Amino acid sequence: MERNNLYPIFLKTKSLNILIVGGGHVAEEKLTFLLKSSPDAHVTMVSPMFREGTIALAKKGCVTLVKDSYKKSYLKGKHMVVATTDIPDVNVQVWKDCRAASKLVNVADNPPYCDFYMGGIVTKGNVKVAISTNGKSPTTAKRLRQFFEDVIPENIDDLVKNLNEYRKTIKGNFEEKVEKLNEFTKSLVHK
């Protein structure tokens, strides 16, 4: 049976430099979801043209738009790259250049050329849930995101903040604190 072997992480995109190659609909979609989840992300986009929506989004965030064709030199100082052009040869070249420079890369809608996927994300205050279908079905990830948005209560952030304060008052060593927190939060999971 096939399984998802991806390792989920949450990136502090404010500390990273991200490059999006392309300026069309897919690039705008990737930028939209990135900024929705991480409004303080540092993003550079390079493309001969940009959609009006992309230009408007760029003004709201830490986004630099560069009107130019992709060149390998745009990888300098970047930590991760998303290639979204409608020219397969350009996307593959971005992937090759990223591999040679040890950069994380995602070629949109082309799983063999991806080090990571940008999955569905649910955010409620400090609680964030990321959903992956291993690149097999973005539509399923979208539907799961909608499900979790409905079932995770709006006041979950209050619970997290209160538990954080409670955690500070617990006495004992690490194991004892974990045991007390586990006992205290056991009622959150109903079977």
PDB file of N, CA, C and O in Angstrom, residues 123-158:
ATOM      1  N   THR A 123      -6.095  27.861   9.429  1.00  0.00           N
ATOM      2  CA  THR A 123      -5.507  28.677  10.490  1.00  0.00           C
ATOM      3  C   THR A 123      -6.620  29.244  11.359  1.00  0.00           C
ATOM      4  O   THR A 123      -7.561  29.855  10.856  1.00  0.00           O
ATOM      5  N   LYS A 124      -6.499  29.009  12.652  1.00  0.00           N
ATOM      6  CA  LYS A 124      -7.409  29.598  13.642  1.00  0.00           C
ATOM      7  C   LYS A 124      -6.527  30.150  14.753  1.00  0.00           C
ATOM      8  O   LYS A 124      -6.138  29.432  15.671  1.00  0.00           O
ATOM      9  N   GLY A 125      -6.152  31.418  14.646  1.00  0.00           N
ATOM     10  CA  GLY A 125      -5.263  32.026  15.638  1.00  0.00           C
ATOM     11  C   GLY A 125      -3.899  31.364  15.601  1.00  0.00           C
ATOM     12  O   GLY A 125      -3.239  31.317  14.567  1.00  0.00           O
ATOM     13  N   ASN A 126      -3.482  30.811  16.736  1.00  0.00           N
ATOM     14  CA  ASN A 126      -2.180  30.139  16.832  1.00  0.00           C
ATOM     15  C   ASN A 126      -2.208  28.694  16.353  1.00  0.00           C
ATOM     16  O   ASN A 126      -1.171  28.047  16.276  1.00  0.00           O
ATOM     17  N   VAL A 127      -3.385  28.177  16.058  1.00  0.00           N
ATOM     18  CA  VAL A 127      -3.515  26.793  15.605  1.00  0.00           C
ATOM     19  C   VAL A 127      -3.496  26.768  14.079  1.00  0.00           C
ATOM     20  O   VAL A 127      -4.247  27.486  13.423  1.00  0.00           O
ATOM     21  N   LYS A 128      -2.628  25.942  13.544  1.00  0.00           N
ATOM     22  CA  LYS A 128      -2.524  25.801  12.092  1.00  0.00           C
ATOM     23  C   LYS A 128      -2.437  24.319  11.763  1.00  0.00           C
ATOM     24  O   LYS A 128      -1.654  23.586  12.349  1.00  0.00           O
ATOM     25  N   VAL A 129      -3.269  23.886  10.806  1.00  0.00           N
ATOM     26  CA  VAL A 129      -3.281  22.495  10.356  1.00  0.00           C
ATOM     27  C   VAL A 129      -2.944  22.498   8.874  1.00  0.00           C
ATOM     28  O   VAL A 129      -3.571  23.224   8.098  1.00  0.00           O
ATOM     29  N   ALA A 130      -1.951  21.700   8.484  1.00  0.00           N
ATOM     30  CA  ALA A 130      -1.573  21.584   7.079  1.00  0.00           C
ATOM     31  C   ALA A 130      -2.006  20.209   6.575  1.00  0.00           C
ATOM     32  O   ALA A 130      -1.901  19.219   7.296  1.00  0.00           O
ATOM     33  N   ILE A 131      -2.480  20.168   5.332  1.00  0.00           N
ATOM     34  CA  ILE A 131      -3.028  18.944   4.757  1.00  0.00           C
ATOM     35  C   ILE A 131      -2.277  18.613   3.474  1.00  0.00           C
ATOM     36  O   ILE A 131      -2.110  19.474   2.607  1.00  0.00           O
ATOM     37  N   SER A 132      -1.849  17.375   3.350  1.00  0.00           N
ATOM     38  CA  SER A 132      -1.157  16.926   2.150  1.00  0.00           C
ATOM     39  C   SER A 132      -1.805  15.668   1.615  1.00  0.00           C
ATOM     40  O   SER A 132      -2.166  14.771   2.373  1.00  0.00           O
ATOM     41  N   THR A 133      -1.919  15.594   0.296  1.00  0.00           N
ATOM     42  CA  THR A 133      -2.359  14.362  -0.359  1.00  0.00           C
ATOM     43  C   THR A 133      -1.202  13.771  -1.164  1.00  0.00           C
ATOM     44  O   THR A 133      -1.426  13.040  -2.121  1.00  0.00           O
ATOM     45  N   ASN A 134       0.029  14.131  -0.767  1.00  0.00           N
ATOM     46  CA  ASN A 134       1.228  13.618  -1.424  1.00  0.00           C
ATOM     47  C   ASN A 134       1.281  14.029  -2.897  1.00  0.00           C
ATOM     48  O   ASN A 134       1.798  13.313  -3.737  1.00  0.00           O
ATOM     49  N   GLY A 135       0.685  15.191  -3.202  1.00  0.00           N
ATOM     50  CA  GLY A 135       0.681  15.700  -4.566  1.00  0.00           C
ATOM     51  C   GLY A 135      -0.305  14.995  -5.486  1.00  0.00           C
ATOM     52  O   GLY A 135      -0.347  15.271  -6.674  1.00  0.00           O
ATOM     53  N   LYS A 136      -1.127  14.102  -4.933  1.00  0.00           N
ATOM     54  CA  LYS A 136      -2.036  13.298  -5.757  1.00  0.00           C
ATOM     55  C   LYS A 136      -3.352  14.008  -6.071  1.00  0.00           C
ATOM     56  O   LYS A 136      -3.916  13.812  -7.142  1.00  0.00           O
ATOM     57  N   SER A 137      -3.872  14.807  -5.112  1.00  0.00           N
ATOM     58  CA  SER A 137      -5.199  15.386  -5.323  1.00  0.00           C
ATOM     59  C   SER A 137      -5.363  16.696  -4.572  1.00  0.00           C
ATOM     60  O   SER A 137      -5.879  16.714  -3.445  1.00  0.00           O
ATOM     61  N   PRO A 138      -4.961  17.812  -5.174  1.00  0.00           N
ATOM     62  CA  PRO A 138      -5.167  19.114  -4.532  1.00  0.00           C
ATOM     63  C   PRO A 138      -6.638  19.380  -4.201  1.00  0.00           C
ATOM     64  O   PRO A 138      -6.948  20.040  -3.207  1.00  0.00           O
ATOM     65  N   THR A 139      -7.556  18.844  -4.987  1.00  0.00           N
ATOM     66  CA  THR A 139      -8.980  19.048  -4.720  1.00  0.00           C
ATOM     67  C   THR A 139      -9.391  18.381  -3.405  1.00  0.00           C
ATOM     68  O   THR A 139     -10.168  18.944  -2.627  1.00  0.00           O
ATOM     69  N   THR A 140      -8.861  17.198  -3.138  1.00  0.00           N
ATOM     70  CA  THR A 140      -9.148  16.538  -1.868  1.00  0.00           C
ATOM     71  C   THR A 140      -8.590  17.346  -0.707  1.00  0.00           C
ATOM     72  O   THR A 140      -9.253  17.509   0.322  1.00  0.00           O
ATOM     73  N   ALA A 141      -7.381  17.873  -0.856  1.00  0.00           N
ATOM     74  CA  ALA A 141      -6.797  18.718   0.191  1.00  0.00           C
ATOM     75  C   ALA A 141      -7.683  19.933   0.444  1.00  0.00           C
ATOM     76  O   ALA A 141      -7.896  20.340   1.593  1.00  0.00           O
ATOM     77  N   LYS A 142      -8.224  20.506  -0.622  1.00  0.00           N
ATOM     78  CA  LYS A 142      -9.118  21.669  -0.497  1.00  0.00           C
ATOM     79  C   LYS A 142     -10.370  21.295   0.296  1.00  0.00           C
ATOM     80  O   LYS A 142     -10.798  22.030   1.195  1.00  0.00           O
ATOM     81  N   ARG A 143     -10.970  20.150  -0.028  1.00  0.00           N
ATOM     82  CA  ARG A 143     -12.191  19.723   0.671  1.00  0.00           C
ATOM     83  C   ARG A 143     -11.898  19.403   2.141  1.00  0.00           C
ATOM     84  O   ARG A 143     -12.697  19.726   3.022  1.00  0.00           O
ATOM     85  N   LEU A 144     -10.756  18.796   2.417  1.00  0.00           N
ATOM     86  CA  LEU A 144     -10.383  18.535   3.807  1.00  0.00           C
ATOM     87  C   LEU A 144     -10.149  19.839   4.563  1.00  0.00           C
ATOM     88  O   LEU A 144     -10.526  19.969   5.733  1.00  0.00           O
ATOM     89  N   ARG A 145      -9.545  20.805   3.887  1.00  0.00           N
ATOM     90  CA  ARG A 145      -9.350  22.122   4.507  1.00  0.00           C
ATOM     91  C   ARG A 145     -10.694  22.724   4.894  1.00  0.00           C
ATOM     92  O   ARG A 145     -10.865  23.212   6.014  1.00  0.00           O
ATOM     93  N   GLN A 146     -11.655  22.658   3.988  1.00  0.00           N
ATOM     94  CA  GLN A 146     -12.988  23.200   4.284  1.00  0.00           C
ATOM     95  C   GLN A 146     -13.629  22.463   5.464  1.00  0.00           C
ATOM     96  O   GLN A 146     -14.243  23.086   6.335  1.00  0.00           O
ATOM     97  N   PHE A 147     -13.449  21.144   5.517  1.00  0.00           N
ATOM     98  CA  PHE A 147     -13.983  20.350   6.624  1.00  0.00           C
ATOM     99  C   PHE A 147     -13.387  20.799   7.956  1.00  0.00           C
ATOM    100  O   PHE A 147     -14.098  21.050   8.929  1.00  0.00           O
ATOM    101  N   PHE A 148     -12.053  20.906   8.008  1.00  0.00           N
ATOM    102  CA  PHE A 148     -11.397  21.290   9.256  1.00  0.00           C
ATOM    103  C   PHE A 148     -11.721  22.728   9.659  1.00  0.00           C
ATOM    104  O   PHE A 148     -11.804  23.042  10.844  1.00  0.00           O
ATOM    105  N   GLU A 149     -11.909  23.606   8.681  1.00  0.00           N
ATOM    106  CA  GLU A 149     -12.320  24.975   9.011  1.00  0.00           C
ATOM    107  C   GLU A 149     -13.663  24.973   9.725  1.00  0.00           C
ATOM    108  O   GLU A 149     -13.897  25.778  10.624  1.00  0.00           O
ATOM    109  N   ASP A 150     -14.540  24.041   9.353  1.00  0.00           N
ATOM    110  CA  ASP A 150     -15.861  23.946   9.977  1.00  0.00           C
ATOM    111  C   ASP A 150     -15.815  23.301  11.353  1.00  0.00           C
ATOM    112  O   ASP A 150     -16.538  23.716  12.259  1.00  0.00           O
ATOM    113  N   VAL A 151     -14.989  22.256  11.530  1.00  0.00           N
ATOM    114  CA  VAL A 151     -15.034  21.492  12.784  1.00  0.00           C
ATOM    115  C   VAL A 151     -14.114  22.041  13.881  1.00  0.00           C
ATOM    116  O   VAL A 151     -14.374  21.802  15.058  1.00  0.00           O
ATOM    117  N   ILE A 152     -13.075  22.763  13.523  1.00  0.00           N
ATOM    118  CA  ILE A 152     -12.213  23.340  14.565  1.00  0.00           C
ATOM    119  C   ILE A 152     -12.921  24.581  15.098  1.00  0.00           C
ATOM    120  O   ILE A 152     -13.227  25.505  14.336  1.00  0.00           O
ATOM    121  N   PRO A 153     -13.200  24.614  16.389  1.00  0.00           N
ATOM    122  CA  PRO A 153     -13.963  25.749  16.941  1.00  0.00           C
ATOM    123  C   PRO A 153     -13.202  27.074  16.828  1.00  0.00           C
ATOM    124  O   PRO A 153     -11.975  27.107  16.888  1.00  0.00           O
ATOM    125  N   GLU A 154     -13.974  28.142  16.669  1.00  0.00           N
ATOM    126  CA  GLU A 154     -13.387  29.485  16.540  1.00  0.00           C
ATOM    127  C   GLU A 154     -12.602  29.868  17.788  1.00  0.00           C
ATOM    128  O   GLU A 154     -11.637  30.609  17.719  1.00  0.00           O
ATOM    129  N   ASN A 155     -13.028  29.372  18.961  1.00  0.00           N
ATOM    130  CA  ASN A 155     -12.374  29.752  20.221  1.00  0.00           C
ATOM    131  C   ASN A 155     -11.175  28.874  20.560  1.00  0.00           C
ATOM    132  O   ASN A 155     -10.674  28.922  21.675  1.00  0.00           O
ATOM    133  N   ILE A 156     -10.679  28.083  19.603  1.00  0.00           N
ATOM    134  CA  ILE A 156      -9.524  27.216  19.862  1.00  0.00           C
ATOM    135  C   ILE A 156      -8.299  28.032  20.279  1.00  0.00           C
ATOM    136  O   ILE A 156      -7.500  27.586  21.091  1.00  0.00           O
ATOM    137  N   ASP A 157      -8.186  29.242  19.759  1.00  0.00           N
ATOM    138  CA  ASP A 157      -7.041  30.083  20.109  1.00  0.00           C
ATOM    139  C   ASP A 157      -7.078  30.470  21.585  1.00  0.00           C
ATOM    140  O   ASP A 157      -6.036  30.518  22.239  1.00  0.00           O
ATOM    141  N   ASP A 158      -8.262  30.722  22.126  1.00  0.00           N
ATOM    142  CA  ASP A 158      -8.384  31.022  23.559  1.00  0.00           C
ATOM    143  C   ASP A 158      -7.909  29.835  24.383  1.00  0.00           C
ATOM    144  O   ASP A 158      -7.192  30.006  25.375  1.00  0.00           O
TER     145      ASP A 158
END
